[in-house]
XYZ file of C-alpha atoms in Angstrom:
374
model
C -144.011 21.044 111.988
C -142.064 17.842 111.859
C -138.645 17.990 113.466
C -135.756 16.431 111.577
C -132.285 15.775 112.864
C -129.315 15.261 110.588
C -129.807 11.524 110.910
C -133.364 11.895 109.639
C -132.438 13.522 106.341
C -133.110 12.123 102.910
C -130.740 9.670 101.284
C -129.110 12.372 99.157
C -128.201 14.405 102.206
C -127.201 11.359 104.193
C -124.739 10.287 101.495
C -123.032 13.676 101.420
C -122.850 13.877 105.201
C -122.282 10.222 106.025
C -118.786 10.829 107.298
C -119.776 13.713 109.543
C -122.818 11.899 110.914
C -120.842 8.851 111.882
C -118.319 10.993 113.716
C -120.615 12.278 116.445
C -119.827 9.387 118.749
C -116.123 9.086 117.975
C -113.055 10.938 119.099
C -111.865 13.550 116.597
C -108.464 11.944 116.216
C -110.177 8.869 114.753
C -111.877 10.817 111.970
C -110.457 10.776 108.482
C -112.142 12.115 105.353
C -111.083 12.991 101.866
C -111.539 16.589 100.743
C -113.933 16.905 97.829
C -112.716 18.124 94.471
C -113.768 21.709 93.794
C -113.739 23.577 90.513
C -110.986 26.057 89.884
C -112.083 29.648 90.208
C -111.910 31.948 87.230
C -110.111 35.246 87.289
C -111.774 38.488 86.243
C -110.045 41.675 85.225
C -109.583 44.276 87.903
C -111.613 47.428 87.330
C -112.090 50.902 88.691
C -114.900 52.439 90.653
C -115.094 56.103 91.611
C -111.435 56.483 90.743
C -110.389 53.660 93.082
C -108.544 50.648 91.700
C -110.376 47.479 92.682
C -108.695 44.186 93.539
C -108.912 41.184 91.264
C -112.123 39.525 92.485
C -111.882 36.041 91.004
C -115.443 34.986 91.875
C -117.188 38.309 91.353
C -120.644 37.687 89.805
C -121.807 39.947 87.015
C -124.577 42.326 88.013
C -127.256 43.159 85.465
C -129.075 45.868 87.423
C -127.660 49.357 87.113
C -127.183 51.131 90.411
C -127.330 54.886 90.967
C -124.069 56.779 90.741
C -122.020 56.388 93.888
C -123.532 52.980 94.722
C -122.135 49.449 94.398
C -122.943 45.916 95.503
C -121.369 44.922 98.801
C -118.723 42.214 98.525
C -119.955 40.756 101.822
C -123.765 40.990 101.616
C -124.500 41.427 97.903
C -126.745 44.380 98.794
C -126.449 47.901 97.339
C -124.241 50.153 99.465
C -122.483 53.443 98.937
C -119.009 53.280 97.437
C -117.720 54.900 100.633
C -118.921 51.879 102.607
C -118.360 49.194 99.977
C -114.699 50.042 99.400
C -113.869 50.390 103.092
C -111.713 47.733 104.689
C -113.830 45.966 107.341
C -113.208 45.217 110.983
C -113.156 41.681 112.379
C -114.152 41.975 116.036
C -114.027 39.249 118.686
C -117.284 39.459 120.647
C -118.045 38.216 124.146
C -120.743 35.526 123.889
C -121.258 34.431 127.485
C -124.620 34.789 129.213
C -123.143 37.376 131.579
C -122.082 39.471 128.572
C -125.574 39.827 127.172
C -126.822 41.983 125.603
C -124.124 42.685 123.047
C -123.783 45.924 121.105
C -123.337 46.084 117.336
C -123.834 42.408 116.485
C -126.972 43.021 114.386
C -125.009 45.418 112.161
C -122.376 42.828 111.217
C -122.251 41.720 107.577
C -121.012 38.233 108.494
C -120.723 36.510 111.885
C -118.690 33.382 112.676
C -119.682 31.344 115.716
C -116.699 29.230 116.734
C -116.008 26.750 119.557
C -113.146 27.593 121.894
C -112.500 25.840 125.243
C -114.808 23.325 126.931
C -118.354 23.927 125.632
C -117.850 27.649 125.018
C -118.454 29.343 121.680
C -117.315 32.812 120.677
C -118.398 35.256 117.970
C -116.200 36.944 115.375
C -118.135 39.620 113.525
C -117.112 41.074 110.189
C -118.456 44.609 109.927
C -117.840 47.192 107.237
C -120.199 50.022 108.194
C -119.852 50.699 111.910
C -119.781 54.488 111.752
C -123.293 54.939 113.149
C -122.800 52.690 116.182
C -122.707 54.381 119.564
C -120.472 51.599 120.854
C -119.696 47.939 120.145
C -118.784 45.018 122.388
C -118.228 43.415 124.721
C -114.828 42.546 123.379
C -113.126 39.224 123.972
C -109.928 37.302 123.213
C -108.829 35.474 120.064
C -107.846 31.888 119.331
C -105.465 30.424 116.763
C -107.956 30.240 113.878
C -109.560 33.691 114.251
C -106.853 35.734 112.467
C -107.204 33.440 109.448
C -110.953 34.118 109.299
C -110.300 37.871 109.442
C -107.824 37.590 106.568
C -110.446 36.037 104.300
C -112.289 39.362 104.439
C -109.113 41.493 104.411
C -110.265 42.775 107.801
C -108.385 44.652 110.500
C -108.476 42.292 113.479
C -109.645 43.787 116.797
C -109.690 41.647 119.928
C -109.087 41.836 123.684
C -106.384 39.311 124.487
C -105.497 35.972 122.943
C -104.382 32.431 123.671
C -100.680 31.626 123.498
C -101.334 29.469 120.446
C -102.755 32.465 118.546
C -99.712 34.684 119.047
C -97.646 33.542 116.005
C -100.603 34.284 113.729
C -101.300 37.660 115.332
C -97.652 38.612 114.788
C -97.740 37.510 111.146
C -97.625 40.190 108.442
C -100.971 38.929 107.128
C -102.721 40.125 110.303
C -103.158 43.840 111.080
C -103.643 43.254 114.785
C -105.176 45.543 117.422
C -105.058 43.858 120.834
C -106.997 45.733 123.495
C -104.864 44.458 126.376
C -101.598 45.855 124.983
C -100.362 49.362 124.274
C -101.152 48.660 120.638
C -104.866 48.443 121.333
C -105.958 49.515 124.788
C -106.355 53.199 123.761
C -109.269 51.925 121.646
C -111.094 50.302 124.592
C -112.955 51.483 127.677
C -115.050 49.981 130.481
C -118.845 50.384 130.564
C -120.883 50.393 133.763
C -124.042 48.599 132.560
C -122.549 45.113 132.181
C -121.267 42.601 134.690
C -117.679 42.699 135.872
C -115.391 40.831 133.504
C -117.598 41.636 130.518
C -117.326 45.420 130.337
C -114.718 46.048 127.629
C -116.168 48.017 124.705
C -115.077 50.383 121.957
C -116.534 53.149 119.806
C -116.118 53.980 116.108
C -114.108 57.061 117.045
C -111.729 55.163 119.313
C -111.025 52.349 116.863
C -110.682 54.663 113.863
C -108.185 56.820 115.751
C -106.196 53.697 116.593
C -106.262 52.451 112.995
C -104.947 55.823 111.848
C -102.256 55.955 114.541
C -101.052 52.467 113.608
C -100.995 53.356 109.912
C -103.148 50.418 108.819
C -104.417 50.354 105.254
C -108.131 51.210 105.041
C -108.903 49.982 101.511
C -108.778 46.445 100.063
C -105.499 44.750 99.236
C -104.906 44.243 95.517
C -104.706 40.466 95.962
C -108.052 40.287 97.774
C -110.068 37.346 96.428
C -113.826 37.848 96.355
C -115.184 35.380 98.904
C -118.930 34.999 98.261
C -121.149 34.683 95.204
C -124.643 36.134 95.373
C -127.851 35.416 93.457
C -128.835 38.826 92.155
C -131.303 38.427 89.272
C -133.619 36.047 91.140
C -133.469 34.488 94.617
C -131.837 31.145 95.306
C -134.836 29.147 96.544
C -133.063 25.784 96.997
C -136.028 23.895 95.480
C -134.450 20.491 96.204
C -133.674 21.403 99.802
C -135.037 20.037 103.053
C -137.499 22.217 104.988
C -135.691 24.396 107.494
C -138.092 26.808 109.171
C -136.328 26.318 112.492
C -132.620 25.522 112.709
C -131.217 24.444 116.070
C -127.454 24.357 116.550
C -126.126 21.917 119.129
C -123.849 24.308 121.006
C -124.162 23.438 124.683
C -123.223 26.841 126.064
C -125.854 29.134 124.525
C -128.134 26.555 122.816
C -128.943 28.849 119.879
C -131.553 28.441 117.186
C -132.887 30.384 114.191
C -136.532 30.765 113.176
C -137.468 31.605 109.591
C -139.991 34.363 108.863
C -141.453 33.856 105.364
C -142.759 37.425 105.301
C -139.317 39.031 105.174
C -137.272 35.913 104.323
C -134.962 36.274 107.331
C -133.817 33.876 110.054
C -134.259 35.364 113.535
C -131.770 34.236 116.140
C -132.384 33.010 119.679
C -129.823 32.183 122.372
C -129.943 31.315 126.066
C -133.655 30.577 125.656
C -134.704 34.012 124.410
C -134.467 36.315 121.373
C -130.907 37.443 120.643
C -131.285 41.212 121.017
C -128.736 43.863 120.090
C -128.635 46.484 122.842
C -127.420 49.062 120.319
C -130.769 49.243 118.519
C -133.100 46.948 120.450
C -133.475 44.693 117.389
C -133.362 40.910 117.264
C -130.421 39.573 115.281
C -131.618 38.348 111.864
C -129.736 36.981 108.853
C -130.552 35.883 105.323
C -128.099 32.975 105.065
C -126.823 30.350 107.489
C -123.776 28.199 106.756
C -123.084 25.199 108.969
C -119.412 24.304 108.556
C -118.344 20.991 110.103
C -114.738 21.054 111.305
C -112.278 18.577 112.739
C -110.262 19.606 115.758
C -107.644 18.434 118.203
C -106.630 19.620 121.652
C -103.510 21.703 122.067
C -100.759 20.666 124.486
C -102.679 22.109 127.423
C -105.428 19.519 126.716
C -108.036 22.255 126.960
C -107.638 24.709 124.082
C -109.254 23.519 120.870
C -107.389 23.866 117.591
C -110.273 23.988 115.129
C -109.056 22.873 111.700
C -110.142 25.496 109.186
C -108.104 24.111 106.274
C -108.525 21.076 104.008
C -112.323 20.918 104.273
C -115.283 18.749 105.141
C -119.079 18.922 104.943
C -121.884 21.172 106.060
C -125.172 22.837 105.180
C -126.302 25.942 103.349
C -129.605 27.269 104.688
C -131.685 30.077 103.194
C -135.304 30.885 102.353
C -136.630 28.133 104.612
C -134.594 25.346 102.977
C -131.340 23.494 103.672
C -128.989 21.656 101.306
C -125.767 19.715 101.962
C -122.494 21.341 100.971
C -118.772 20.725 101.122
C -116.100 23.296 101.885
C -112.398 23.674 101.159
C -109.561 25.928 102.234
C -106.079 25.272 100.912
C -104.001 27.084 103.526
C -104.349 29.071 106.725
C -103.984 32.426 104.947
C -106.311 31.293 102.176
C -109.993 31.526 101.339
C -112.801 29.132 102.265
C -115.052 28.106 99.370
C -118.395 26.337 99.721
C -119.718 23.914 97.064
C -123.075 22.334 96.375
C -123.710 18.703 95.421
C -122.807 19.501 91.791
C -119.421 20.943 92.727
C -120.488 24.519 92.003
C -119.886 27.341 94.448
C -123.046 28.098 96.365
C -124.871 31.336 95.648
C -125.927 33.174 98.766
C -129.012 35.340 98.737
C -128.229 39.027 99.252
C -128.163 39.815 102.952
C -126.283 39.015 106.135
C -124.706 35.595 106.739
C -124.111 33.613 109.939
C -121.475 30.832 109.831
C -121.621 28.152 112.541
C -118.424 26.142 112.860
C -119.567 22.836 114.320
C -117.514 20.087 115.931
C -119.857 17.051 115.777
C -118.274 15.198 118.684
C -118.678 18.319 120.805
C -122.016 19.774 119.731
C -124.151 16.843 118.606
C -126.806 17.141 115.949
C -128.224 20.035 113.971
C -132.023 19.799 113.915
C -134.420 21.230 111.358
C -138.157 21.706 111.669
């Protein structure tokens, strides 16, 4: 296969990403772009399902296929799930992503995973998971940064983490964030130390422990009425991205774990690799695999300590949507910290994900270099 870097893309892609490509060799404080204009979302009427009042999902796609009684389409994967699962408020869990923390537990069961830069060349995972009841345990757990509570809010998730930076504290204390911090009395009853991981990477939890803590803290376990449906899914027929660039192997330029994804045309999934080997979930022995990959370019600046990165998750920039062996350029926008990120194609329409799990890579070009496709 022929390897392509971002700089080797077609003219159409190069035009959309010209600003991000030129930034790789410049300091972030020299970058300035204009946010693209996105269409206004339409508002649908709230409905009921199994006697439960649903929020007003402004981007909810109409489904033509009738599902069996007691089933619904997941708001996060677009796949059929039971109403018990589909109406459950998810968890957003900060996951340890260092080599010494491998293998993780529970990551392959996440509906959506965000991979985000933190300090130096490190990247950390924030997994959004709705159905965790069958997990034996999940972890290792790790600390949060300033932008992680805002990601959790987009999914109306209860935010579970083990520590935080000082810059994250105002957001963790905000009413928008139902916060469970494993290093405080608020959260440590939900954590325990395992003996099969290296020291410093042994903090885990179980469904029973976290559910008991959620109940004790009195956190809401269904969706807020103002919850805005985040993703659109192609249900009647798959989104094949016919105009896209070939993307059978996608390599992300993170220096810490050097991850990549390989596409399997037989099942249509992207299988993940990190630290030079398959990314395996210890919980089930399976390699992490997703249907959709979103590369979200972000600006950043250093906080006062000149080490902690403040990744800018508002305003917007460029990126890629990758699925079914193809990649297309996109733009993204988010109006405010406690708002929703929307992703748009070259025509200004919201992208339609294919039903399945999604992995979002937040990329800082000056830090991570190029994304390569083969």
